[in-house]
Coordinates of C-alpha atoms in Angstrom, one line a residue:
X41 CA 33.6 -19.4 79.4
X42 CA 32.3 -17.8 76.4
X43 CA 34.5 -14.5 75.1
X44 CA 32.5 -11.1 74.6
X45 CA 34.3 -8.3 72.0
X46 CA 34.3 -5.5 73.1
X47 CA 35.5 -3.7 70.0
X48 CA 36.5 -5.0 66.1
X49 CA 39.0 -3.3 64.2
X50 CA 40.0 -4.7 60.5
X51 CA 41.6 -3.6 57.4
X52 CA 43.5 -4.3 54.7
X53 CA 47.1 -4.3 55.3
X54 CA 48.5 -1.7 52.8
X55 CA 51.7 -2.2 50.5
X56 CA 53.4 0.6 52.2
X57 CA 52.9 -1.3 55.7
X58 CA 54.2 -4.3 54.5
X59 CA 57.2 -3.2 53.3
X60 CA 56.8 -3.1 49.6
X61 CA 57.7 0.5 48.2
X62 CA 60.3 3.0 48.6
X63 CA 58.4 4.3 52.0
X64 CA 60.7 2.7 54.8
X65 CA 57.5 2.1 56.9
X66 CA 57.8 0.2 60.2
X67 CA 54.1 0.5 61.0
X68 CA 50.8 -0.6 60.1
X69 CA 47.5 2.3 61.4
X70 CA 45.0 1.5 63.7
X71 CA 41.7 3.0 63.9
X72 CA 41.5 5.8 67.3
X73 CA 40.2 3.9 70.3
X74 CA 40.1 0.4 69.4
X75 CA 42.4 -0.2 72.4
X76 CA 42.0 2.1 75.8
X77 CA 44.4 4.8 76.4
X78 CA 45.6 4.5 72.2
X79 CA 47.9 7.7 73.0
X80 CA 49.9 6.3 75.2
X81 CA 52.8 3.7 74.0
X82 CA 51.7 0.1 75.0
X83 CA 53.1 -3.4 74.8
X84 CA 50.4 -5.4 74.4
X85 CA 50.1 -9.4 73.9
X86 CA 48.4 -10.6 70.6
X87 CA 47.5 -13.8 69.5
X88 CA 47.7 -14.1 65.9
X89 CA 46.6 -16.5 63.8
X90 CA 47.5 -16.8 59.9
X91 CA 45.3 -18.5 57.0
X92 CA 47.2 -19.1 54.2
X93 CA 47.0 -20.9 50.7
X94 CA 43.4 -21.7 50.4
X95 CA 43.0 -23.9 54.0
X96 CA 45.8 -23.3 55.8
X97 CA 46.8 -21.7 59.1
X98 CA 48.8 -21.2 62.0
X99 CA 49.6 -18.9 65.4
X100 CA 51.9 -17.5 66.7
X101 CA 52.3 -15.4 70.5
X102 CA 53.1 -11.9 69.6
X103 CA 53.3 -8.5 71.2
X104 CA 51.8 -4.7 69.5
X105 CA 53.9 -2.2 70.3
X106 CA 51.2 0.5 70.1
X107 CA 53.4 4.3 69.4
X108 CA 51.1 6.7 68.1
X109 CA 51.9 9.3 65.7
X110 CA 52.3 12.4 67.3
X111 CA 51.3 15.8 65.7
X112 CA 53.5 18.8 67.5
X113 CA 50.3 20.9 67.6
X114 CA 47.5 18.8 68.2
X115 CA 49.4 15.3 70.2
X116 CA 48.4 12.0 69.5
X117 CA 46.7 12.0 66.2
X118 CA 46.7 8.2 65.0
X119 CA 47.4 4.9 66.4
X120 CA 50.1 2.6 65.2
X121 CA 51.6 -0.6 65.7
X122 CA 55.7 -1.0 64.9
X123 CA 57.9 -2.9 64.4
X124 CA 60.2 -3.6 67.9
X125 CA 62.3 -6.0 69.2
X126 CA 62.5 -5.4 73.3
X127 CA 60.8 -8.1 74.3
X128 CA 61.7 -12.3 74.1
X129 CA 58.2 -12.4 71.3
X130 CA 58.0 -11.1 67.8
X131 CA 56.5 -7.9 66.9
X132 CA 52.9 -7.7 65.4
X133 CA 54.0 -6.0 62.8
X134 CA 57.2 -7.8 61.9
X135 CA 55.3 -11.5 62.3
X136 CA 52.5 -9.6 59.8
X137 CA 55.4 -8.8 57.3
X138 CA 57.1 -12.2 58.2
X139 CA 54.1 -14.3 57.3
X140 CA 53.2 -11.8 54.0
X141 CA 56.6 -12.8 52.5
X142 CA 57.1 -16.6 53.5
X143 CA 53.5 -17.6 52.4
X144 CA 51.3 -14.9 50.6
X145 CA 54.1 -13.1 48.4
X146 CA 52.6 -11.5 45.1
X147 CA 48.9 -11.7 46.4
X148 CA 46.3 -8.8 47.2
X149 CA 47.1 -7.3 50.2
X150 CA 45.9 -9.4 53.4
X151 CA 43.0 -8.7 55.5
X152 CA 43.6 -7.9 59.0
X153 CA 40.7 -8.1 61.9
X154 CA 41.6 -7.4 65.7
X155 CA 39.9 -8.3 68.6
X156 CA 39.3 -6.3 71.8
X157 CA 38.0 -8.8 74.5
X158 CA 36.2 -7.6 77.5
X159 CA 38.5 -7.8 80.4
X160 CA 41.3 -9.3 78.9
X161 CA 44.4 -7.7 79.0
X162 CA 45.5 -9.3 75.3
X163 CA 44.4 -9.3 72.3
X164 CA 43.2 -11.5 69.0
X165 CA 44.3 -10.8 65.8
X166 CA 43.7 -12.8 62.9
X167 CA 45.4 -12.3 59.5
X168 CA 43.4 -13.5 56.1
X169 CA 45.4 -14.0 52.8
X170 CA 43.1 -13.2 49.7
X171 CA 43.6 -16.3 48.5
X172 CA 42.4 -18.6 51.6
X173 CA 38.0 -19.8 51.6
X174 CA 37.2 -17.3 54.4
X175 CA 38.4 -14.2 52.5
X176 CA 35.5 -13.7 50.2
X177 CA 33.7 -14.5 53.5
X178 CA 34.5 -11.8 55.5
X179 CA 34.9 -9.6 52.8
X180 CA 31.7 -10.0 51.4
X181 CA 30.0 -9.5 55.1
X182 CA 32.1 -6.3 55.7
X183 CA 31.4 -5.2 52.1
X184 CA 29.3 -2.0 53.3
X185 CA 31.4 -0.7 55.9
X186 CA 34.5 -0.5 54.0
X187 CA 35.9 2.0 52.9
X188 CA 38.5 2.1 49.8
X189 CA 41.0 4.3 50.2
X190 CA 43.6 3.7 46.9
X191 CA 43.7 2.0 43.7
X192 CA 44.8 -0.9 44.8
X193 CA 41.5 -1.2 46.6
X194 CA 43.1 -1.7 49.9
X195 CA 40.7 -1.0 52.5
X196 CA 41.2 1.8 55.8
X197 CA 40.9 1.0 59.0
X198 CA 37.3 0.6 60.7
X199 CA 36.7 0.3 64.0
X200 CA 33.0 -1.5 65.3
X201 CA 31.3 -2.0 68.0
X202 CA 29.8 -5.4 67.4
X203 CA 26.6 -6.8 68.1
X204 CA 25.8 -9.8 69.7
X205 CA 25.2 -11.1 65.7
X206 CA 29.1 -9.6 64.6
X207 CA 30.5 -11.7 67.6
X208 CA 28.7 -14.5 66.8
X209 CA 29.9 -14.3 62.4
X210 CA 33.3 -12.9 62.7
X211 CA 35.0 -14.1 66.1
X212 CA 33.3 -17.4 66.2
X213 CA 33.9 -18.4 62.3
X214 CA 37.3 -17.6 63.4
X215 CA 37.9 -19.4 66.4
X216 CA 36.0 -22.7 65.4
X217 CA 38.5 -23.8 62.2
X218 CA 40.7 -26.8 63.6
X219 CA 38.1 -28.9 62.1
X220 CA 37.8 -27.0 58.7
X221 CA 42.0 -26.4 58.3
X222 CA 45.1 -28.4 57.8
X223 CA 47.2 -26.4 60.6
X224 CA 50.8 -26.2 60.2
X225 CA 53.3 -27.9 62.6
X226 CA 52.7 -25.0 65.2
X227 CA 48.7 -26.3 66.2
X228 CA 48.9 -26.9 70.2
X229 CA 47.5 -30.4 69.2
X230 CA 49.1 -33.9 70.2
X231 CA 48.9 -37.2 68.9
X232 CA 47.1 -39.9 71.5
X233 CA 50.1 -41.5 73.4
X234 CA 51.7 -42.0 76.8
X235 CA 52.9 -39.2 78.7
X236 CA 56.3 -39.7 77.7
X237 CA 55.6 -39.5 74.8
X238 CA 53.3 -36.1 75.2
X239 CA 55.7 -34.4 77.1
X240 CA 58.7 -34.7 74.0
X241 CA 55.8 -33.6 72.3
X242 CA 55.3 -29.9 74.3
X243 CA 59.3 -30.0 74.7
X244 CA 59.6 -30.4 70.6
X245 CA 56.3 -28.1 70.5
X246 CA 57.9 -25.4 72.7
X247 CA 61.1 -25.4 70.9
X248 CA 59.7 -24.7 67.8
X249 CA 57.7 -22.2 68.8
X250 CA 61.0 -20.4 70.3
X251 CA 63.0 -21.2 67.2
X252 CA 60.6 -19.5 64.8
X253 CA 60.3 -16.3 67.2
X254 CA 63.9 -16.3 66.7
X255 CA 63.8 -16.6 62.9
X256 CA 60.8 -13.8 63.0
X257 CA 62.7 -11.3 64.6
X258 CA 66.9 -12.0 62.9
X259 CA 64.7 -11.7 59.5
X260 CA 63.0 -8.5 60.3
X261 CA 66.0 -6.9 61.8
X262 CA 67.7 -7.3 58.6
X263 CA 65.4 -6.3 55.9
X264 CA 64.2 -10.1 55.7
X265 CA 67.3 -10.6 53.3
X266 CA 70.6 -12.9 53.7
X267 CA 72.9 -10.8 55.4
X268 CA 76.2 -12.2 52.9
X269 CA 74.3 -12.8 49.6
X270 CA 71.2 -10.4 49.8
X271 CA 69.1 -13.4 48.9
X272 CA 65.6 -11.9 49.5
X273 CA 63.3 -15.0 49.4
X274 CA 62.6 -16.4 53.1
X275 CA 62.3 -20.0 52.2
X276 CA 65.6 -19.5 51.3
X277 CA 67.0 -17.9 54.5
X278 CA 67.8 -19.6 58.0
X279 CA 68.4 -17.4 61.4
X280 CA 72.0 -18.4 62.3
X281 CA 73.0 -19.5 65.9
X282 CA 76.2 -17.7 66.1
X283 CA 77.2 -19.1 69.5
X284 CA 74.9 -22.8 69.2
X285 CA 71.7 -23.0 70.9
X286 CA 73.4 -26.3 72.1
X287 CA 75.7 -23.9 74.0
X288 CA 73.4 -21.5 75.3
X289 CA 69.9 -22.6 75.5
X290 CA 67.1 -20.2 75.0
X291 CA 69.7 -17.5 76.3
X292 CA 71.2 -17.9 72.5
X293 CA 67.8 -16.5 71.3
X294 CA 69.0 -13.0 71.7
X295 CA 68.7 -11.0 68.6
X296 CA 72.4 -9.9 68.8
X297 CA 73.2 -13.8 68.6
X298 CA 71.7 -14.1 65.1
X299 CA 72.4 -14.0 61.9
X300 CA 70.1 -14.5 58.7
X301 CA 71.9 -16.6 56.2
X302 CA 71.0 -18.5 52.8
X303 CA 71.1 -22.1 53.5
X304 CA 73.8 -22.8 51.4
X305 CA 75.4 -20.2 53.1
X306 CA 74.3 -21.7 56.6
X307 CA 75.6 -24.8 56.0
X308 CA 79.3 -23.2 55.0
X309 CA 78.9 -22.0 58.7
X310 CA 78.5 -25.0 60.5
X311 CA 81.2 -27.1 58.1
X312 CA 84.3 -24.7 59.2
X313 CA 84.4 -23.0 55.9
X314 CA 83.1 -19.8 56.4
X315 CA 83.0 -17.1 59.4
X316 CA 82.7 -13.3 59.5
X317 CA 85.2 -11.6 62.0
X318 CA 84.8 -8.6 64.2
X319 CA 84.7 -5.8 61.7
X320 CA 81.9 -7.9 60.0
X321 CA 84.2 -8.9 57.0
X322 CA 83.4 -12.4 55.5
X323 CA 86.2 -15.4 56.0
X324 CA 86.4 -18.5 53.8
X325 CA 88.3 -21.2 54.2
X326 CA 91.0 -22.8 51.5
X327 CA 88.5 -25.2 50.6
X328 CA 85.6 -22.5 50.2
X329 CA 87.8 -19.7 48.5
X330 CA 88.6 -22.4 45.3
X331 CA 84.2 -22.1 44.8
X332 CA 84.0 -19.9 41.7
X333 CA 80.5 -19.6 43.4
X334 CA 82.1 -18.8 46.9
X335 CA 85.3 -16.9 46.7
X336 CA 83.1 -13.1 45.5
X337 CA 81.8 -13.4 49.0
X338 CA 86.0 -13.7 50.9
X339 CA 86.9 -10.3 52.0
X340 CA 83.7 -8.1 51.9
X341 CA 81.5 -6.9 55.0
X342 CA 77.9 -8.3 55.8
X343 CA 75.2 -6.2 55.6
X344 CA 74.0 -5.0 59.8
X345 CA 71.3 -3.5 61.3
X346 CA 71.9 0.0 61.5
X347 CA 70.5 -0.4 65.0
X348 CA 73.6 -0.7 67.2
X349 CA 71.2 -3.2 69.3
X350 CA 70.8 -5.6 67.1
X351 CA 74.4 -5.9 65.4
X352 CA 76.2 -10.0 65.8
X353 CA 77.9 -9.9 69.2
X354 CA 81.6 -9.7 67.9
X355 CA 82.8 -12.1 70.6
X356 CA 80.6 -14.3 69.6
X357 CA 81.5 -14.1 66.2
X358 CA 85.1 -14.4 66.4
X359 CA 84.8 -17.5 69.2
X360 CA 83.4 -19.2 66.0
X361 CA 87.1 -18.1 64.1
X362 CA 88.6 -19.9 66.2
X363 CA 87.1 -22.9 67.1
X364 CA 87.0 -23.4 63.1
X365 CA 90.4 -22.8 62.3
X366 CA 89.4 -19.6 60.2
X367 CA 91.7 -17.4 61.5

């Protein structure tokens, strides 16, 4: 069944939306009426797909949490999608952010086109880093509509209504890349095999999928940083199990059951020799506290969420004390 757009919003996502000056922003704008009733908060499902390096890409189910910003005098004045964590997928926003640090850090800002589908109730969203082949593509098609609107020539919001020729260069250039791209380990693909064989595939397949919605949301909740060392580099950082997915299945996927820790520090965990208790101060074990390297860490508090929400469930943490001998 062929897809019609109804409407095409892109832009350049700004620095200040990403997360990269002093602004504490937990947004990125929206142009007014690319979705339908924009002044009212939505949760809407969004596909969003992610090219990277020069032929890369990937996907990943997400949800916009439209919350528009509301003027006391006039109401609803602009659209905006945040940053939220009330729901079992990643943000928008955060998975945005999320992807900008793990595989596009120190580029131009990336290019972000949405599309509204005709009776669909979800969107498509599709996220270009500057340095992948269909940058200068799009760029270079949408290059007298845009409009600059700083320095660092990051572009505002514009919302079309396509043509039958838009649909035809933008969503389709888009959607027909398997052949073009090396996809990452999260393509819905499978090898030929028997159907043993494909179902440990989906199994594995779906797994990963939840594991890396898990890792989305324990970074974003935490500033995207190590919650012990402040180590600010994501390939760096694994999202902690504090009770073991063993234990608890996909129930263990709550945000309060996670922790984002360097994986040096993530592999202290799961040896015995460290823990944090249930005022959040950091245990090491004998063996740990004679590390020059370690013992700074023995004593001092990790750094939480300031959202009460999203803070380690204590029980958890101290159920992981004691099977370890820590305390």
């Amino acid at each position: 069944m062929k897809l019609v757009v109804d409407r095409i919003t892109y832009k350049t996502v700004s620095q200040a939306e990403l997360g990269l000056t002093n602004s504490h922003q937990t947004h990125i704008g929206l142009s007014e009426n690319f979705i339908d009733k924009w002044k009212i908060p939505q949760k809407i499902p969004t596909s969003l797909q992610i090219f990277y390096s020069r032929n890369n890409s990937t996907k990943i189910d997400t949800i916009l949490f439209n919350d528009p910003i509301i003027d006391p005098e006039r109401g609803a004045r602009s659209p905006k999608f945040r940053s939220g964590y009330e729901h079992e997928l990643p943000s928008l926003r955060d998975t945005i952010v999320y992807y900008y640090k793990l595989n596009m850090r120190g580029e131009k800002t990336p290019l972000l086109i949405l599309f509204n589908i005709k009776n669909s109730n979800n969107l498509n969203a599709y996220l270009i880093s500057s340095n992948h082949i269909f940058y200068d593509f799009f760029m270079n098609n949408l290059s007298e509509k845009l409009v600059i609107r700083n320095k660092n020539k990051e572009i505002n919001s514009k919302l079309i209504l396509p043509k039958e020729d838009d649909f035809e260069i933008i969503f389709n250039k888009l959607r027909k890349t398997k052949s073009d791209l090396i996809f990452s380990e999260n393509d819905e693909t499978f090898d030929k095999g028997d159907l043993k064989n494909r179902e440990d595939k989906i199994q594995n397949k779906n797994y990963r999928k939840k594991q890396n919605e898990f890792r989305i949301k324990v970074l974003s909740a935490y500033k995207f940083k190590c919650c012990i060392s402040g180590c600010d580099l994501p390939e760096a950082i694994e999202a902690n199990h504090i009770d073991p997915y063993v234990n608890s299945g996909d129930k263990g996927n709550d945000i309060k059951n996670g922790i984002p820790l360097r994986a040096d520090l993530h592999r202290l965990w799961h040896s015995g020799k460290l823990g944090i208790d249930d005022n959040y101060n950091i245990i090491l074990d004998a063996e740990a506290l004679n590390s020059e390297s370690y013992r700074v860490f023995h004593g001092k508090k990790i750094n939480v969420p300031v959202n009460d929400a999203f803070k380690p469930n204590k029980k958890h943490l101290m159920d992981h004390c004691n099977l370890k001998h820590l305390i």
